[in-house]
mmCIF file of C-alpha atoms in Angstrom:
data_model
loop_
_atom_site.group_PDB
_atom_site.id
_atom_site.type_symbol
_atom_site.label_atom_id
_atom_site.label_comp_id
_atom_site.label_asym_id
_atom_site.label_seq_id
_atom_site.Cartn_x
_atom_site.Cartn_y
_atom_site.Cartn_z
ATOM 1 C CA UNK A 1 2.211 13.238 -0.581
ATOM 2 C CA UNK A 2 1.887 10.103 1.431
ATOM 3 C CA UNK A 3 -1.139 11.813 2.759
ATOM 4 C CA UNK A 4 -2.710 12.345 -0.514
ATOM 5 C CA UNK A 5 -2.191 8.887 -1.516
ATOM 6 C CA UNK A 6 -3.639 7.117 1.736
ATOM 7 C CA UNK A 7 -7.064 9.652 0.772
ATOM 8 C CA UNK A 8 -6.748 8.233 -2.406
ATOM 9 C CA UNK A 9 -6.573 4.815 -1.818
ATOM 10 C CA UNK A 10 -9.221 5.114 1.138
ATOM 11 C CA UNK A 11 -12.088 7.096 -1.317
ATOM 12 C CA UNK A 12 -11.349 4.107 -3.934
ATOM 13 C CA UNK A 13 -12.021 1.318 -1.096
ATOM 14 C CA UNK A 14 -15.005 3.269 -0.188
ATOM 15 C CA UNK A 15 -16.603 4.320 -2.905
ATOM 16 C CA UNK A 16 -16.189 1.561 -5.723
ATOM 17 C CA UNK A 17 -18.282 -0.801 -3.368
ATOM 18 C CA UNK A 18 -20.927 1.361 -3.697
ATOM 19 C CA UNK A 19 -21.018 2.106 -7.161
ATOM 20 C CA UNK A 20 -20.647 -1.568 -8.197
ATOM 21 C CA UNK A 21 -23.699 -2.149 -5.722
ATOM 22 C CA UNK A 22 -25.833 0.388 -7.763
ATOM 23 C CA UNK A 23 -24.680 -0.725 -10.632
ATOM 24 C CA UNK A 24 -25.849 -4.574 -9.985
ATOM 25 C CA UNK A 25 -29.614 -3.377 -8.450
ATOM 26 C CA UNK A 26 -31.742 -5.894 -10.166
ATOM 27 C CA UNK A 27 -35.412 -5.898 -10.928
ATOM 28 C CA UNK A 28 -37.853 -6.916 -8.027
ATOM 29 C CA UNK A 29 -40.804 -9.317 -8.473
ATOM 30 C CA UNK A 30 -43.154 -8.988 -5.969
ATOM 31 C CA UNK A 31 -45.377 -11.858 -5.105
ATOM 32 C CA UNK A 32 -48.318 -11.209 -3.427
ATOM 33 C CA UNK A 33 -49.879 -14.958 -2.884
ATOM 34 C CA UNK A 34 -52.842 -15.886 -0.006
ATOM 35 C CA UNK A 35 -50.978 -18.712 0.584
ATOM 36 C CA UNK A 36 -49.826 -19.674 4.153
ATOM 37 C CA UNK A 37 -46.343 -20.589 4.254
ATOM 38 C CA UNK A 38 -47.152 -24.056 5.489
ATOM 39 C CA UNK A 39 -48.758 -24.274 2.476
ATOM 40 C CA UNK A 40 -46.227 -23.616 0.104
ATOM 41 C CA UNK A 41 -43.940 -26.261 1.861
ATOM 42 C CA UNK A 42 -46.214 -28.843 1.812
ATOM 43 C CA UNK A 43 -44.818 -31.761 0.328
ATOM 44 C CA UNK A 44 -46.189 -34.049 -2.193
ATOM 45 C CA UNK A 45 -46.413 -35.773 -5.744
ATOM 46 C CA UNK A 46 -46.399 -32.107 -7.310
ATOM 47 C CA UNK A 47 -43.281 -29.207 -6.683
ATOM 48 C CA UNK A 48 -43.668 -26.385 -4.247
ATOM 49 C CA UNK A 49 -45.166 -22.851 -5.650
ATOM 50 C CA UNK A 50 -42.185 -20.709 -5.302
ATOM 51 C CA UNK A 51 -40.366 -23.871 -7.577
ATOM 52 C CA UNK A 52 -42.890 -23.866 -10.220
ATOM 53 C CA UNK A 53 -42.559 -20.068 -10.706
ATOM 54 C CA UNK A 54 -38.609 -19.818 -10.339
ATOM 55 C CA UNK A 55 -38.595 -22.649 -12.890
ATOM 56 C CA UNK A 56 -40.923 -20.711 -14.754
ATOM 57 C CA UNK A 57 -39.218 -17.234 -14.824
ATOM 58 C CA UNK A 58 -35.970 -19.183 -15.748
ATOM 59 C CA UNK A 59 -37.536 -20.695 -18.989
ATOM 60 C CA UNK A 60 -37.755 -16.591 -19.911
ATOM 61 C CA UNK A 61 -34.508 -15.821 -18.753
ATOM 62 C CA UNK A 62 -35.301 -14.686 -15.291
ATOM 63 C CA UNK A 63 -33.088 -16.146 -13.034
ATOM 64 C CA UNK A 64 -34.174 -14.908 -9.366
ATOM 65 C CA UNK A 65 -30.912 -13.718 -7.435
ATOM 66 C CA UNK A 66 -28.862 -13.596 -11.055
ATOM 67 C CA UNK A 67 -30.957 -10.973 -12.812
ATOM 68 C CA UNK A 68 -34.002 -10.508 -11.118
ATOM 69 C CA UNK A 69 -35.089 -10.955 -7.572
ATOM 70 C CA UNK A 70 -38.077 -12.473 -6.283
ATOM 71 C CA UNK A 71 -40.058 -10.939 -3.147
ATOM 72 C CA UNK A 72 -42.396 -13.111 -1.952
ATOM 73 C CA UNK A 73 -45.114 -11.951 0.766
ATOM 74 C CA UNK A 74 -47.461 -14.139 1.984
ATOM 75 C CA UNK A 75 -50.841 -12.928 3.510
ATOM 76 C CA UNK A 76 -51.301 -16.589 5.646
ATOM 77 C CA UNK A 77 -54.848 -17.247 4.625
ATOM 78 C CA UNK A 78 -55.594 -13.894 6.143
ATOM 79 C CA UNK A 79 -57.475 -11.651 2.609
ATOM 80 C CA UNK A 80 -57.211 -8.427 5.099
ATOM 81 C CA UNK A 81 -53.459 -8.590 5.321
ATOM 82 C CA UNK A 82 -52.745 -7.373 1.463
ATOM 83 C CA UNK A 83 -53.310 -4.052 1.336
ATOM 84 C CA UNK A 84 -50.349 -3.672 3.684
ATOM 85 C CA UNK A 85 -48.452 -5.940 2.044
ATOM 86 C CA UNK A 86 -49.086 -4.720 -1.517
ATOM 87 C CA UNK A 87 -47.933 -1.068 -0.202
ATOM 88 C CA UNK A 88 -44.922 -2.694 1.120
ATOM 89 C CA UNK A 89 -43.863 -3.777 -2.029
ATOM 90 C CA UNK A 90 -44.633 -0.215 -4.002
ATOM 91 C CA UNK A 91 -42.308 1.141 -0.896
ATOM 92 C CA UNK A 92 -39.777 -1.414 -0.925
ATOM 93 C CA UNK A 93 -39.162 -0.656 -4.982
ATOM 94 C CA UNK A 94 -41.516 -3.446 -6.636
ATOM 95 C CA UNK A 95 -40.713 -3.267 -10.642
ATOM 96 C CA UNK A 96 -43.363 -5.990 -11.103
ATOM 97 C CA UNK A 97 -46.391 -7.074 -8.968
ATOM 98 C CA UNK A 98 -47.506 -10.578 -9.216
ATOM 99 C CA UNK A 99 -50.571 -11.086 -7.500
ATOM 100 C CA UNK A 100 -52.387 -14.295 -6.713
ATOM 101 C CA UNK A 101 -56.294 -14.093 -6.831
ATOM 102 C CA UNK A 102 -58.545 -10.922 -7.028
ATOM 103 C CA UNK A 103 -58.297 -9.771 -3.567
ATOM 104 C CA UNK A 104 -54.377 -9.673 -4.224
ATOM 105 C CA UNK A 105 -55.042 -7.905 -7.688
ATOM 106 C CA UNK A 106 -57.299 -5.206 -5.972
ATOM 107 C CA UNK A 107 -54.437 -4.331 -3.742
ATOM 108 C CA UNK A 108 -52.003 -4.022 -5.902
ATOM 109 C CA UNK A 109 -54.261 -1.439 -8.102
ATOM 110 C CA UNK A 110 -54.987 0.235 -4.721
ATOM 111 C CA UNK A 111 -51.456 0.676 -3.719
ATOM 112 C CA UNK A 112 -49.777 1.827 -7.051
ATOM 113 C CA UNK A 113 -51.115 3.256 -10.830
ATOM 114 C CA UNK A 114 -48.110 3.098 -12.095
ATOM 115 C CA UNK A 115 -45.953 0.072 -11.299
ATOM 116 C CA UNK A 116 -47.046 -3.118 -13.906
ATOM 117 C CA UNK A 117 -48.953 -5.950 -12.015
ATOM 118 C CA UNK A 118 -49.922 -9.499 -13.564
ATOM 119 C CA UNK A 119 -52.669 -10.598 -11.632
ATOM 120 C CA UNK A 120 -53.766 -14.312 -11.975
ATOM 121 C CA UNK A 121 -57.364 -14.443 -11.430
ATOM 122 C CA UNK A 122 -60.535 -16.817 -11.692
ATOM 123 C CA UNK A 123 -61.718 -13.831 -14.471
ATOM 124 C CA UNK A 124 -60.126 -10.482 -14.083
ATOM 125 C CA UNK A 125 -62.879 -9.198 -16.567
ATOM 126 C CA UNK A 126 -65.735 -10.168 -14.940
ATOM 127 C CA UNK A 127 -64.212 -8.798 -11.793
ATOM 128 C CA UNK A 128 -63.419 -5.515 -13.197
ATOM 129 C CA UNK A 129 -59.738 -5.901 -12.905
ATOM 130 C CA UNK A 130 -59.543 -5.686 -16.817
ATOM 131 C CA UNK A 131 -61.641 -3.648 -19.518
ATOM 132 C CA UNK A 132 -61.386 -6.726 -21.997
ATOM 133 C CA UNK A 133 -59.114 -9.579 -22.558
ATOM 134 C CA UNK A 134 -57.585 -7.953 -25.894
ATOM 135 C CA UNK A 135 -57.236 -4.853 -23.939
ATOM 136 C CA UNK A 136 -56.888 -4.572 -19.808
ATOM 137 C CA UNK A 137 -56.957 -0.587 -20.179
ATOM 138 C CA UNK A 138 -54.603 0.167 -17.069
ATOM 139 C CA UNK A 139 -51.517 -0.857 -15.347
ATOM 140 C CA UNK A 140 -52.742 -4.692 -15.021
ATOM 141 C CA UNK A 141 -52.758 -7.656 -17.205
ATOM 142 C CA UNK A 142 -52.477 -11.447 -16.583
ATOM 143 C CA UNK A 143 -54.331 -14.662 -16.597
ATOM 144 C CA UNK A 144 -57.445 -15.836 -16.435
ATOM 145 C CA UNK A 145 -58.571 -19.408 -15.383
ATOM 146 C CA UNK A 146 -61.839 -19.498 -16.267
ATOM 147 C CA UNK A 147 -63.715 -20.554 -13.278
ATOM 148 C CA UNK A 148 -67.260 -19.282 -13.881
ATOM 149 C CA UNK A 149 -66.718 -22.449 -16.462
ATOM 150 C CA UNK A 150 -65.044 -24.901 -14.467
ATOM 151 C CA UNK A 151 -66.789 -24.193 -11.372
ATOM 152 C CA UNK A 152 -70.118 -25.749 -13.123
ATOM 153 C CA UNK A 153 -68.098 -28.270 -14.478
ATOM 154 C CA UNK A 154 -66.972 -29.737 -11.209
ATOM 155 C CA UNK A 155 -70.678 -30.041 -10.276
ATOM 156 C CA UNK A 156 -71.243 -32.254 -13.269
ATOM 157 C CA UNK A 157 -68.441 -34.254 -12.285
ATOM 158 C CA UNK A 158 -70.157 -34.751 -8.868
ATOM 159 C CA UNK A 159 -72.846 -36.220 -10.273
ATOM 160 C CA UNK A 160 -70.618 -38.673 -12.050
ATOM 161 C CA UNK A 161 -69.010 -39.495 -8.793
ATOM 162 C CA UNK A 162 -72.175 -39.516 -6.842
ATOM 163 C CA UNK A 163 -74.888 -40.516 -9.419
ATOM 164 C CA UNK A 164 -77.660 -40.933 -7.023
ATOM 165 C CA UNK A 165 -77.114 -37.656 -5.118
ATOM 166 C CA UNK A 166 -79.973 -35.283 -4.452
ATOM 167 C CA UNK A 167 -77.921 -32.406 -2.595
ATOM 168 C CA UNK A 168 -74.525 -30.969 -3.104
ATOM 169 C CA UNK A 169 -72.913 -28.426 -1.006
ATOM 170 C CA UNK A 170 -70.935 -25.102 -2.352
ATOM 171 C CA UNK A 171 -67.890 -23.658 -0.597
ATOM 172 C CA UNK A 172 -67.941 -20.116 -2.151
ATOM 173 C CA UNK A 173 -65.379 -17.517 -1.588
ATOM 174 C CA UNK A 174 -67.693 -14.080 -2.116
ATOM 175 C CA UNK A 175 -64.598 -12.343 -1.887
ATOM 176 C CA UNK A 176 -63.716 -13.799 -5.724
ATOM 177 C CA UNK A 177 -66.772 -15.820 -6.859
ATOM 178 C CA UNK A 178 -69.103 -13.182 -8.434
ATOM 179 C CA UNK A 179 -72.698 -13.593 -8.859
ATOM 180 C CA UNK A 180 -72.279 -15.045 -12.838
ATOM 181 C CA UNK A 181 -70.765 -17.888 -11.243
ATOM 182 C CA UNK A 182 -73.076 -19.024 -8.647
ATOM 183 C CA UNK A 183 -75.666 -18.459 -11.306
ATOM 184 C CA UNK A 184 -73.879 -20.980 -13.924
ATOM 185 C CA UNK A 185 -73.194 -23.376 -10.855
ATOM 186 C CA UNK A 186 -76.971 -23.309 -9.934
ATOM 187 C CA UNK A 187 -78.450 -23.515 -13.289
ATOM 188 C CA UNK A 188 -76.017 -26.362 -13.749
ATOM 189 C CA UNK A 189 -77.268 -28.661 -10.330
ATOM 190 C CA UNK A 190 -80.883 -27.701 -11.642
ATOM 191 C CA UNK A 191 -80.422 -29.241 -14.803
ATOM 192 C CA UNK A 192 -78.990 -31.945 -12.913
ATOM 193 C CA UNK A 193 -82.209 -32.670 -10.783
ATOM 194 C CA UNK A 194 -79.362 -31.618 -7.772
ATOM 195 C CA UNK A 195 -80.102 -29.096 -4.757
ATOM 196 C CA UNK A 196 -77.085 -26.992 -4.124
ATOM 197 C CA UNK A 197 -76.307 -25.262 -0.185
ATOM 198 C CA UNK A 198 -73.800 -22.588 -0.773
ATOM 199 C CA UNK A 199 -71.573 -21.378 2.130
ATOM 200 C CA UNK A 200 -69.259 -18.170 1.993
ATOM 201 C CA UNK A 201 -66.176 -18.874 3.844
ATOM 202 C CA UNK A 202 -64.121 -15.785 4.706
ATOM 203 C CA UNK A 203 -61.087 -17.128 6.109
ATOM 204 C CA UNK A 204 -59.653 -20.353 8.034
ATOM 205 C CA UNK A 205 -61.844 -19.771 10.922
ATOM 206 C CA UNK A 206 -64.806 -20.550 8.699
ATOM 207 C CA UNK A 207 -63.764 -24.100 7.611
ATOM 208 C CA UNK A 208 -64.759 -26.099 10.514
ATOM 209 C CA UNK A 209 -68.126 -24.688 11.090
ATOM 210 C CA UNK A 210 -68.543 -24.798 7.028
ATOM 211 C CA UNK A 211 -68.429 -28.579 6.981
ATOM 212 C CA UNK A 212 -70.748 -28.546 10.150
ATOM 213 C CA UNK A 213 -73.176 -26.768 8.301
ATOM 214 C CA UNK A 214 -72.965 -29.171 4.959
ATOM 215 C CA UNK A 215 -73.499 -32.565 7.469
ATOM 216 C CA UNK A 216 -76.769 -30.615 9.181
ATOM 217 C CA UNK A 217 -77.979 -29.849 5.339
ATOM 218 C CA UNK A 218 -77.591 -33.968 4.070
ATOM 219 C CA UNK A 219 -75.077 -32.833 1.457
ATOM 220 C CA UNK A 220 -73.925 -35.608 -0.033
ATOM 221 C CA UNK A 221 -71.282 -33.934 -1.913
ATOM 222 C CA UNK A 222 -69.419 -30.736 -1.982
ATOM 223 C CA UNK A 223 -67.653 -28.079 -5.087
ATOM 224 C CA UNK A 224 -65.076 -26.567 -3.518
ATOM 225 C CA UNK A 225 -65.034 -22.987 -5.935
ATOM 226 C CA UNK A 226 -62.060 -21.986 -7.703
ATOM 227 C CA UNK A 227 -60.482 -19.867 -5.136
ATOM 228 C CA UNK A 228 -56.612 -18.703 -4.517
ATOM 229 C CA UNK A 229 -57.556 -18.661 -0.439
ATOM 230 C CA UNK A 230 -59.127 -22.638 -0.702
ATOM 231 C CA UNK A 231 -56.137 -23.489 -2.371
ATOM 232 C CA UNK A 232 -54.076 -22.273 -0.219
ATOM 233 C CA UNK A 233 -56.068 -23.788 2.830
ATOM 234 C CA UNK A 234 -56.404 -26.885 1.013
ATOM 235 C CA UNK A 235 -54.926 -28.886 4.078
ATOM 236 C CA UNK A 236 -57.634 -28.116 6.467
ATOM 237 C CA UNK A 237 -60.121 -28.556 3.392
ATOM 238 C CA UNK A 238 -59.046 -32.578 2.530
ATOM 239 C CA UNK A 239 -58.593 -32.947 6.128
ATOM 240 C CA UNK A 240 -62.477 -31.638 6.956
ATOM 241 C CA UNK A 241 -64.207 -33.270 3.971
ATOM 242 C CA UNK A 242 -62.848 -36.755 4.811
ATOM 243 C CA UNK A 243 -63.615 -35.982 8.595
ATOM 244 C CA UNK A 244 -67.008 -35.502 7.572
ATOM 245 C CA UNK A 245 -67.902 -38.349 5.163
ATOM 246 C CA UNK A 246 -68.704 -35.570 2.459
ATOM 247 C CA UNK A 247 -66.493 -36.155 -1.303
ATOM 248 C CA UNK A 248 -65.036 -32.894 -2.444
ATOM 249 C CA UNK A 249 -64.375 -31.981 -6.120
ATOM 250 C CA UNK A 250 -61.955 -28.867 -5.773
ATOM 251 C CA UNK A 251 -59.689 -26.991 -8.532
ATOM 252 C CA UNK A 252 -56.174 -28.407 -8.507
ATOM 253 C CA UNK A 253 -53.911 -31.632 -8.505
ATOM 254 C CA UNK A 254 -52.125 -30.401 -5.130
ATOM 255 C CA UNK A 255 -56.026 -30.225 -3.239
ATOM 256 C CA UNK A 256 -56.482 -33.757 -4.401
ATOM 257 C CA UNK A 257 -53.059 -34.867 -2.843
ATOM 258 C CA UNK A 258 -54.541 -32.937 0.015
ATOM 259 C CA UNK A 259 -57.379 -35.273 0.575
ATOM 260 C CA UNK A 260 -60.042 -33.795 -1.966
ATOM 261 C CA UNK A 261 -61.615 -36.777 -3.850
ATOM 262 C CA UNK A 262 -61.109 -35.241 -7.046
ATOM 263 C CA UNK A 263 -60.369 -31.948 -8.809
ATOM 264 C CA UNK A 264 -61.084 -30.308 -12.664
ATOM 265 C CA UNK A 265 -59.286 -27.079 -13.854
ATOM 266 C CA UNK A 266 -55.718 -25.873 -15.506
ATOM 267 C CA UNK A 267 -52.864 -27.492 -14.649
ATOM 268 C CA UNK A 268 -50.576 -25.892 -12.091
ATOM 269 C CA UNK A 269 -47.652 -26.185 -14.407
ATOM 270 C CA UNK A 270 -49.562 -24.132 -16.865
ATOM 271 C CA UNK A 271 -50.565 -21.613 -14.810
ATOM 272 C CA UNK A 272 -46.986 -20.350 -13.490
ATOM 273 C CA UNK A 273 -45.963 -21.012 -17.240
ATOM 274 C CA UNK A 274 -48.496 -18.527 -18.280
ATOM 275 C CA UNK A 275 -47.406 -15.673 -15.606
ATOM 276 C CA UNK A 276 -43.792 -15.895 -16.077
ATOM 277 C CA UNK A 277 -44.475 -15.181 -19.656
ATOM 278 C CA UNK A 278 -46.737 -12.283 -18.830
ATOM 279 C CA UNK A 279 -44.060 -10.871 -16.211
ATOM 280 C CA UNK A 280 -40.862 -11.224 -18.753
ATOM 281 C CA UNK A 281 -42.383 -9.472 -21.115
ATOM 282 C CA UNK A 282 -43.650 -6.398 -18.956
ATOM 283 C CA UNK A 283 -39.751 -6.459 -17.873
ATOM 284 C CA UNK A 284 -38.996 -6.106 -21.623
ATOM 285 C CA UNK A 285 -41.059 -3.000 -22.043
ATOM 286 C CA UNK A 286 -44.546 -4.192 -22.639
ATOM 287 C CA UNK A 287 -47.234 -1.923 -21.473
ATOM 288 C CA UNK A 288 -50.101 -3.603 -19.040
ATOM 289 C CA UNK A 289 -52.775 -1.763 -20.678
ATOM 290 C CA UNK A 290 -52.081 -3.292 -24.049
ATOM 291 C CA UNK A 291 -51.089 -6.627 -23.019
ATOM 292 C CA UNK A 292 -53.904 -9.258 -23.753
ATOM 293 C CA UNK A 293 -55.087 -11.379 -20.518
ATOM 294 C CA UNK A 294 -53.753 -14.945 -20.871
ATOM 295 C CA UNK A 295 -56.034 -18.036 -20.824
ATOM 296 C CA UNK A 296 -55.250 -21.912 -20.112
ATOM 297 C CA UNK A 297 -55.547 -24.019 -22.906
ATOM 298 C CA UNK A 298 -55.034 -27.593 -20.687
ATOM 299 C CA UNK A 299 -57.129 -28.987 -17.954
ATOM 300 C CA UNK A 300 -56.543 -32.269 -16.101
ATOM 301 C CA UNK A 301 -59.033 -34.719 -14.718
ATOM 302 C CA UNK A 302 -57.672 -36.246 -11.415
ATOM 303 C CA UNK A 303 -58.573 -38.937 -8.933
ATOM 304 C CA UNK A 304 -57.689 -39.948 -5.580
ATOM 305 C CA UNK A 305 -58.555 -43.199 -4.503
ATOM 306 C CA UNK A 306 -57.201 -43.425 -0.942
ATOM 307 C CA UNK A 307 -60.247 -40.975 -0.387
ATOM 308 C CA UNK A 308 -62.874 -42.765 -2.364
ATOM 309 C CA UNK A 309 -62.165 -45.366 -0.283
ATOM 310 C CA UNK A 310 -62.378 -43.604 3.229
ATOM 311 C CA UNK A 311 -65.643 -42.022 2.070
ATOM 312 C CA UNK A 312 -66.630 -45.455 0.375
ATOM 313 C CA UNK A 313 -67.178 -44.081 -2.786
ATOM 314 C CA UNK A 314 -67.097 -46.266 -6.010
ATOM 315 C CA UNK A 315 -65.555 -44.460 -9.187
ATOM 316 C CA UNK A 316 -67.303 -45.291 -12.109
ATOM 317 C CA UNK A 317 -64.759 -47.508 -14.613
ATOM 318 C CA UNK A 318 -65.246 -45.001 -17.144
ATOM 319 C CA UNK A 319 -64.115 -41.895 -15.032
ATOM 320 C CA UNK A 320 -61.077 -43.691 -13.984
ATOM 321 C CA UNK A 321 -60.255 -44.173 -17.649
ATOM 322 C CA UNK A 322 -61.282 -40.913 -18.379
ATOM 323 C CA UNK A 323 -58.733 -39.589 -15.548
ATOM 324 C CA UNK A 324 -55.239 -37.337 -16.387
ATOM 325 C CA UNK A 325 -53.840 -38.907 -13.556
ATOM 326 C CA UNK A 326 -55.260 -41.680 -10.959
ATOM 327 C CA UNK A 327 -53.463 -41.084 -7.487
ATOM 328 C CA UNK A 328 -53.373 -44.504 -5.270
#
């Protein structure tokens, strides 16, 4: 009898444990981001990535290590690196695939057709990623930021900055910048009476010899393309365009903090805002396919003047009033 009892109490012990553990799985997030880890602990005026989104996901409910869990996987700058880590994730049990930037997107659909991804893209239409914004047709949705837009915005804010500029340079990431936007860029700097030098830059390695390139071409002034690898480079970018005398507009607050004389697009706050929505509701049952592709609706102007005044640039008065936000 004692015997029986000891069995009993030892399957109890035993098996409980386990039972509660399967009972308490909770739903994985995968991140897939270009982003290099230094990157993402850069400090600054703005919060940290992986902040903005947890803060994000909580405003929905999703509380990472409380009912959800978030799986981040950094590809380091390094584009080739996410097919592997996209198939991770479908191994390791991915519910959800947030992916950062086209290239991320296009793994994701490569490594599963089933599991819902929210891809946040410069335009996941024009890239193919989704049939239509109403309706994305397959197992991805998410958010577009409208770059093909902004892009040839930022060229006509160059010209603001730099009013008697002939030549501006373009750092283009072919890997998300399709041909519609170069078009709209250069149709833009024509209008302008400007003469534009585009450069495709591949990966880190390409930076230096990039800015080389722009200072052997006289451009006065660069756009820096909407890009999820520049952004998360954007270090090495502020460091190189001060280095080399030549003003960069690029896409985000955090790339002017980095040294970028000014930038033009969404807001960062509104783009994690926008995902975390799209991701809670695919966690409540929504299907991708039928899920419209979210849009920004705000877009900040913003200045840095510790680099106008290393490149001895003068902002015009009427910029600086024009400005979201004026960083000293």
């Amino acid at each position: 009898m004692r015997l029986v009892f000891t069995l009993i109490i030892w399957l109890c012990s035993t098996a409980f444990p386990h039972a509660q553990e399967a009972q308490v799985r909770l739903p994985v997030i995968g991140w897939l981001s270009p982003s290099t880890t230094q990157a993402y602990q850069q400090t600054g005026v703005g919060k940290p990535g992986p902040q903005l989104l947890r803060e994000s996901l909580a405003r929905f409910g999703l509380v990472d290590g409380k009912n959800v869990r978030l799986e981040m996987r950094l590809a380091e700058g390094r584009l080739e690196r996410f097919p592997g880590l996209a198939e991770g994730l479908v191994r390791d049990g991915a519910t959800v695939i947030l992916a950062f930037g086209e290239p991320a997107g296009q793994a994701a659909q490569a490594a599963t057709a089933t599991i819902p991804i929210v891809c946040v893209a410069d335009d996941l239409v024009g890239s193919g990623l989704a049939a239509s914004l109403a309706k994305p047709g397959s197992n991805m949705t998410g958010v577009s930021i409208l770059a093909t837009e902004l892009d040839a915005k930022k060229i006509e804010l160059l010209k603001e900055l730099l009013p008697d500029a002939k030549r501006f340079g373009v750092i283009n990431d072919p890997a998300t910048s399709g041909g519609e936007r170069l078009r709209r860029i250069d149709q833009t700097a024509r209008h302008l009476g400007v003469e534009i030098q585009t450069i495709d830059v591949h990966g880190p390695d390409d930076l230096e010899p990039t800015f080389k390139a722009l200072r052997a071409g006289h451009a006065e002034g660069v756009n820096i393309v909407s890009s999820s690898l520049f952004t998360s480079l954007r270090q090495r970018l502020g460091e190189l365009s001060l280095a080399a005398r030549i003003p960069a507009v690029c896409q985000w607050r955090n790339m002017v903090e980095a040294g970028c004389l000014a930038s033009y697009g969404i807001t960062t706050e509104e783009l994690y805002s926008l995902s975390a929505d799209q991701v809670a509701k695919l966690l409540k049952g929504a299907k991708p396919a039928d899920l419209p592709v979210q849009q920004p609706t705000k877009f900040e102007l913003v200045l840095n003047l510790k680099s106008a005044r290393t490149l001895g640039v003068i902002i015009p008065s009427a910029l600086v009033l024009r400005a979201d936000e004026v960083i000293e």
